[in-house]
CSV table of C-alpha atoms in Angstrom, one decimal:
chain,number,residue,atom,x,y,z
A,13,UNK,CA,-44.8,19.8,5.7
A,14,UNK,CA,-42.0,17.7,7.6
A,15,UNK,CA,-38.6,18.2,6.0
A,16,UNK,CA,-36.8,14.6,6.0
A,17,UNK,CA,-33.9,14.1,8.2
A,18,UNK,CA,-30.8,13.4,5.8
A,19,UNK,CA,-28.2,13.2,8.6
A,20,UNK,CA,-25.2,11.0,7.8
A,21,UNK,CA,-22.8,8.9,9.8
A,22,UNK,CA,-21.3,6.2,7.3
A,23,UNK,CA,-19.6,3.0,8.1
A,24,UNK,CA,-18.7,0.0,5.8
A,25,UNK,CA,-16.5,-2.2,3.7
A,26,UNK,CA,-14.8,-0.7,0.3
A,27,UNK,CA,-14.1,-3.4,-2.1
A,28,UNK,CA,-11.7,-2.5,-5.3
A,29,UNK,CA,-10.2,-4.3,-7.9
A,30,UNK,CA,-8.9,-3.9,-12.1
A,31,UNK,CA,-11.7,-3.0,-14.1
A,32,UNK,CA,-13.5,-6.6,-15.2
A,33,UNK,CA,-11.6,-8.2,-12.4
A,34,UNK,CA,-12.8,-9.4,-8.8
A,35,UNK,CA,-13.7,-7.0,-6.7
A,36,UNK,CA,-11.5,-7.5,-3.1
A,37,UNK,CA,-11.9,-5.9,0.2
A,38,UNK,CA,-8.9,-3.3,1.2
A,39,UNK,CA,-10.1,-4.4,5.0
A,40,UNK,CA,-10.3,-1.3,7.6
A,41,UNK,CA,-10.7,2.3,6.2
A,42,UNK,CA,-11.4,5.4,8.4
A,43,UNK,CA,-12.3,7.7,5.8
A,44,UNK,CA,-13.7,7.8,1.7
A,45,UNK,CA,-14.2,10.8,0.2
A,46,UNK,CA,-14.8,12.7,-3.2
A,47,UNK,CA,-14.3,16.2,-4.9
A,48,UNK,CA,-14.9,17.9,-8.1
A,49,UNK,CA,-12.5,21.1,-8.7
A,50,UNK,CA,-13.8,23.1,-11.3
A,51,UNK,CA,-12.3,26.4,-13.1
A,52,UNK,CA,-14.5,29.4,-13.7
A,53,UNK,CA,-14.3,31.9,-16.5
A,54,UNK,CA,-16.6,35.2,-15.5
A,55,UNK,CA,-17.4,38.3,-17.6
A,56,UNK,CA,-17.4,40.8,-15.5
A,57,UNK,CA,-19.8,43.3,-15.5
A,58,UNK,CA,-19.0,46.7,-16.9
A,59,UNK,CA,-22.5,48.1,-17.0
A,60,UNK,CA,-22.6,49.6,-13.3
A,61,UNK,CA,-20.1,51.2,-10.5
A,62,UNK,CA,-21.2,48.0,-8.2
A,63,UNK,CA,-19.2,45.8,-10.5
A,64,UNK,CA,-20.0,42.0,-10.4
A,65,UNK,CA,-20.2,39.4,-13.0
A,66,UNK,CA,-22.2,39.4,-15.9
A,67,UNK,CA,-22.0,36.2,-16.8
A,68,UNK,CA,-20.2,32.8,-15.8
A,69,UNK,CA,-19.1,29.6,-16.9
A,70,UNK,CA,-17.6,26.9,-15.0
A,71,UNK,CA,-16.3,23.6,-16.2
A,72,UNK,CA,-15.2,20.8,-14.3
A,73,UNK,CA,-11.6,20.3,-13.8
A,74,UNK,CA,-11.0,16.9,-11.9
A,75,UNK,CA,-13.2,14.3,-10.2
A,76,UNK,CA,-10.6,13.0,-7.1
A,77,UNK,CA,-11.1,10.7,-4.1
A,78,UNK,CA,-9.3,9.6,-1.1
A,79,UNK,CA,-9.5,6.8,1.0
A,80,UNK,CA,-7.5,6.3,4.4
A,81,UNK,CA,-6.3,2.4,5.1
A,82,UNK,CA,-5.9,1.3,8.4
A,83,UNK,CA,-5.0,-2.1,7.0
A,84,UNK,CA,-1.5,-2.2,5.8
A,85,UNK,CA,-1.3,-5.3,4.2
A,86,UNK,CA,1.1,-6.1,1.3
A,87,UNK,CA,-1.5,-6.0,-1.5
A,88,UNK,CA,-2.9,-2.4,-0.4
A,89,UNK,CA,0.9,-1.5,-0.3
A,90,UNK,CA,1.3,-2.2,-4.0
A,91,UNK,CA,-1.8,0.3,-4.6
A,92,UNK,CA,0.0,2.7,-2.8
A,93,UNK,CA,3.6,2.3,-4.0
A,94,UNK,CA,2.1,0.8,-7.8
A,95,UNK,CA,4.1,-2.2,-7.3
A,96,UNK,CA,3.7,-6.4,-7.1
A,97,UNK,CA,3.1,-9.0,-4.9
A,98,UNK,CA,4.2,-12.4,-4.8
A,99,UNK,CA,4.0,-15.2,-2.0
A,100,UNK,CA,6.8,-17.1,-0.5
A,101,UNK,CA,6.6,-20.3,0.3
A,102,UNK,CA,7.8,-21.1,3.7
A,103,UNK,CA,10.1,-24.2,4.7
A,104,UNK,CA,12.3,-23.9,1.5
A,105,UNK,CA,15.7,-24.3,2.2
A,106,UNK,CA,18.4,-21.7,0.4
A,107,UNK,CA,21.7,-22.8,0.6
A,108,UNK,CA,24.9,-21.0,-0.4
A,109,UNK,CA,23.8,-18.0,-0.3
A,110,UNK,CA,27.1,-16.0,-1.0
A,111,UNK,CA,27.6,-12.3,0.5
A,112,UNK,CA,30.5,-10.3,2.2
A,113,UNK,CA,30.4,-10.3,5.6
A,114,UNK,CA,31.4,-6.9,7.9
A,115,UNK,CA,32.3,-6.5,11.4
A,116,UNK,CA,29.9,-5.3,13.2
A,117,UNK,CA,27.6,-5.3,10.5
A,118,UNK,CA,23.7,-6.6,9.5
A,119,UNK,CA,24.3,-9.4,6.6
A,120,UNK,CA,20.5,-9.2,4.9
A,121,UNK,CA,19.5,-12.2,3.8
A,122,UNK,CA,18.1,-12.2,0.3
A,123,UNK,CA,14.6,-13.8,1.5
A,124,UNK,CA,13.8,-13.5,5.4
A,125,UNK,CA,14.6,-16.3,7.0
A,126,UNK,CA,12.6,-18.7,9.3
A,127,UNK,CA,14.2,-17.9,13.3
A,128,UNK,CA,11.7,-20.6,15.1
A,129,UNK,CA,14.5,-22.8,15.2
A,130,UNK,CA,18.2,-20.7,14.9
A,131,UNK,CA,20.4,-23.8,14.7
A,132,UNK,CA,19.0,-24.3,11.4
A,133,UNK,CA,21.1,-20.9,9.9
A,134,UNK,CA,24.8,-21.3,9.1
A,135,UNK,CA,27.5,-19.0,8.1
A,136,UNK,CA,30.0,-20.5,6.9
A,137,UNK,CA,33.4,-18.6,6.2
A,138,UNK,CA,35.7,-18.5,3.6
A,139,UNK,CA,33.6,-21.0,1.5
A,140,UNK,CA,36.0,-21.6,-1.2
A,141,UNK,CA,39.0,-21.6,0.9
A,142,UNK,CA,39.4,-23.1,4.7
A,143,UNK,CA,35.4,-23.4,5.3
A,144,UNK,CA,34.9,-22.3,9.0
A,145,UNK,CA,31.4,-22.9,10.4
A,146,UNK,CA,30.6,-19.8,12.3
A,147,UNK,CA,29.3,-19.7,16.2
A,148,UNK,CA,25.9,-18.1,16.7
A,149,UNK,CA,26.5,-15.5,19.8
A,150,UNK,CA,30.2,-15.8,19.3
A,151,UNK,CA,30.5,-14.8,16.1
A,152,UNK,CA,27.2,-13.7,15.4
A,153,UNK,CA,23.4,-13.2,16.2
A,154,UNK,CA,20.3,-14.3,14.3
A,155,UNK,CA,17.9,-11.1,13.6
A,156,UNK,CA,14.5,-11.1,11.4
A,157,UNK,CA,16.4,-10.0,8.2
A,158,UNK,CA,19.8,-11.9,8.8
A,159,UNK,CA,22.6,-12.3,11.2
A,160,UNK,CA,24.6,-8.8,12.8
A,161,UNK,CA,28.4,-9.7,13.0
A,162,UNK,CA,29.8,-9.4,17.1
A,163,UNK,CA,32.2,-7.2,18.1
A,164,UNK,CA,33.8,-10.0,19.9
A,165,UNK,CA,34.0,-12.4,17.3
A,166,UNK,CA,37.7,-13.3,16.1
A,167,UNK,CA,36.8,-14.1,12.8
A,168,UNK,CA,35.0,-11.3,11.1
A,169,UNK,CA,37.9,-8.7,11.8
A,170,UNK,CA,38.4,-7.2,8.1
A,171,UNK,CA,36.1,-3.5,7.8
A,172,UNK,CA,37.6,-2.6,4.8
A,173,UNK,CA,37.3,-5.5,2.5
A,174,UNK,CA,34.9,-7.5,4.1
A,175,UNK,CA,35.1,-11.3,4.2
A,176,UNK,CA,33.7,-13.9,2.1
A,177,UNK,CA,30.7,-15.9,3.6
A,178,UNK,CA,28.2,-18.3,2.4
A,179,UNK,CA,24.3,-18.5,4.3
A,180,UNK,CA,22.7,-21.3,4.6
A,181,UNK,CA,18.7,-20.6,5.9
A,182,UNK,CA,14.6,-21.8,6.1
A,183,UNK,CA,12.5,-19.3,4.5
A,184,UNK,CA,10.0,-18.0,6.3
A,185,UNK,CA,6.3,-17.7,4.7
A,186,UNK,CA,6.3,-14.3,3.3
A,187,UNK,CA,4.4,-11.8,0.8
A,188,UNK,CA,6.9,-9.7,-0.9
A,189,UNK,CA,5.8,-6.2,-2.0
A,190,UNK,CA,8.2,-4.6,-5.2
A,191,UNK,CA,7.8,-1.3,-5.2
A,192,UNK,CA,7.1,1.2,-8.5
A,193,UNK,CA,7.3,-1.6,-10.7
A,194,UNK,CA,4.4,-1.6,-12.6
A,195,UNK,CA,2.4,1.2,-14.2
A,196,UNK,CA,-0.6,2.5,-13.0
A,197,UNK,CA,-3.4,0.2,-13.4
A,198,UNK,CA,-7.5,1.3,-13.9
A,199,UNK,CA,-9.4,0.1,-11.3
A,200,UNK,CA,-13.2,0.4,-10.3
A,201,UNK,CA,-14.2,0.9,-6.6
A,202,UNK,CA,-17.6,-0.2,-4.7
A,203,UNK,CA,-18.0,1.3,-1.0
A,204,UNK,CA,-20.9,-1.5,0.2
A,205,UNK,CA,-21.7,1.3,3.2
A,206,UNK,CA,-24.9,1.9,5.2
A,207,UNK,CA,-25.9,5.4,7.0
A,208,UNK,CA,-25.3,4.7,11.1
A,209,UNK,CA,-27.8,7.4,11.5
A,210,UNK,CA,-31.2,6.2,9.4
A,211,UNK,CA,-31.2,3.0,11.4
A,212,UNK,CA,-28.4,1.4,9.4
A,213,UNK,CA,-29.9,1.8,5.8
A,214,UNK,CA,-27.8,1.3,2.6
A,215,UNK,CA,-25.3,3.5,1.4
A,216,UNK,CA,-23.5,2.0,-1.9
A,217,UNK,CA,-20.6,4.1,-4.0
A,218,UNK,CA,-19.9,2.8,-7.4
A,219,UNK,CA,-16.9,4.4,-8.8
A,220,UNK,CA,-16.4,2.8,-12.7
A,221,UNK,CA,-13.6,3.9,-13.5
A,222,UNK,CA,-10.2,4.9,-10.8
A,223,UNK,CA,-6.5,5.3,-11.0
A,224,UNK,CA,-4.3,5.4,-7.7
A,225,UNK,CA,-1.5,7.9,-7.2
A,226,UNK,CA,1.4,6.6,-5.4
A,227,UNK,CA,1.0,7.8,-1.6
A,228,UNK,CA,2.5,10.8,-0.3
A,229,UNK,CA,4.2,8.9,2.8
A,230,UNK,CA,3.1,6.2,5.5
A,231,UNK,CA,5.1,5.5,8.2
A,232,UNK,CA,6.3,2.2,9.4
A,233,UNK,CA,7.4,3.2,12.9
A,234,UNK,CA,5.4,5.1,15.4
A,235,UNK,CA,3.8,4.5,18.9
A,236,UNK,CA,0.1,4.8,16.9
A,237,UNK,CA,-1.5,2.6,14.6
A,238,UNK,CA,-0.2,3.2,11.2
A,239,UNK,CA,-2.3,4.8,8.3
A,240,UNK,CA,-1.8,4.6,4.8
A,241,UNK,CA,-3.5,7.4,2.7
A,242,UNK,CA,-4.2,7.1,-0.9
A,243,UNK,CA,-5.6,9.6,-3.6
A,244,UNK,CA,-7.2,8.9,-6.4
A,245,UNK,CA,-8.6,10.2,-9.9
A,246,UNK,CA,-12.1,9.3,-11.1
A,247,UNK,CA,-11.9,8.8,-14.5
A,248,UNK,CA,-14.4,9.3,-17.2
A,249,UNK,CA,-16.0,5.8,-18.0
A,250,UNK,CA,-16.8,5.8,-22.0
A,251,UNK,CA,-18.6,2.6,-21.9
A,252,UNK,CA,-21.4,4.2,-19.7
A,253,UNK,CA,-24.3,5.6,-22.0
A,254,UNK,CA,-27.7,7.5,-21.5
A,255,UNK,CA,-29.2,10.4,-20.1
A,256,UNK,CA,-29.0,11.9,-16.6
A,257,UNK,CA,-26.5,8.3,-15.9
A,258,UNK,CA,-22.9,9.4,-14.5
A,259,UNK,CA,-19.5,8.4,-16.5
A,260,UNK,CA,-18.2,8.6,-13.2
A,261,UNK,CA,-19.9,7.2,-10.0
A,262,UNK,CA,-23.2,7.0,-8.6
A,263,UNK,CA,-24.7,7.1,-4.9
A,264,UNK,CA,-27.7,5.0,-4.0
A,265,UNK,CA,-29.4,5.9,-0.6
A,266,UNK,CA,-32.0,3.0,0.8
A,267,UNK,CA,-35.2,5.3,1.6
């Protein structure tokens, strides 16, 4: 009798979202996987000189998964770092935007500001004072998170104190990721996959019940595409009942 060929190459979309909520794709993943650890208690075997166990019993420990994202993208940072998105609208004008200004020195802009059009940024110095509009490339230069102070530049001269300034700025259209700001959330995870090697048939993961640990590290500069790993636990889903059906997830192979 032919034994049936079970080899496995899997490709597909995960999709994961709060438990009852919509279920969104977390876009490119290179890997998905899951473990059980279990803890063993043995009785060893006293009976003979070739020792052994007698008798065993194992219980499960944990049920874990990890997923690797190759899609860095503000809402699969706030899995990652358990924080909260929120959209900026762009085209909104901020105006006094009061900060002390350095020689030398990155001012950071509260929001990031629009650079199409630079002309459209002014520092202004000693607002409440002799106002002095400030030169861009004279006294300064534009960046993606403010303006850096020039060492040229006659009028930011104070390191110690720092001078008062007031920004005037576009923002830019933006999603804003606040990290470690919210608890861990339950979520439920669905990996919609097929098998590369059975001519493409279905492979489907349905994980109830999931909480994400805060990632171990990503990095955000490098000369390779960035990853961002994440771990998670499988919980124990009390609102799945009957025999031989898993609290935890299920795997359902197309034949």
């Amino acid at each position: 009798m032919a034994t049936k060929n079970y080899s496995y190459l899997g490709k597909g979309p995960i999709y994961a979202g709060v438990v009852s909520g919509a279920l969104l794709p977390v876009g490119n993943c290179s890997a998905l996987q899951f473990a059980v650890s279990e803890s063993k208690i043995n009785q060893p075997d006293y009976t003979s000189a070739g020792g052994g166990s007698a008798n065993s019993v194992s219980r499960v420990d944990d049920v874990t998964g990890s997923m690797t994202l190759l899609d860095l993208s503000p809402k699969n940072l706030s899995l990652a770092y358990r924080g909260t998105t929120r959209e900026v609208t762009g085209g909104v004008n901020v105006t006094a935007e009061a900060h002390t200004a350095f020689p030398q020195a990155l001012l950071a802009f509260v929001n990031t500001p629009d650079v199409s059009d630079t002309a459209d940024i002014v520092v202004t110095l000693d607002p409440s004072g002799s106002p002095v509009v400030l030169v861009e490339n004279t006294d300064y230069e534009v960046t993606r998170a403010g303006v850096v102070f020039l060492e040229g530049s006659t009028n930011i001269t104070d390191a110690v104190d720092g001078h008062d300034v007031e920004v005037d700025y576009p923002k830019a259209e933006s999603v804003v990721m606040e990290a470690l700001v919210s608890s861990g959330q339950e979520y439920r995870l669905i990996f919609d996959g097929l098998n590369e090697a059975q001519s493409g048939k279905a492979v489907t993961i349905s994980a109830h019940r999931i909480k994400f640990s805060p990632t171990a590290g990503n990095s955000f500069i490098g000369d390779e595409f960035a990853e961002l790993p994440l771990e998670f636990t499988v919980l124990s889903d009390s609102t799945i009942a009957g025999a031989d059906i898993s609290k935890f997830f299920k795997v359902a192979m197309e034949q």
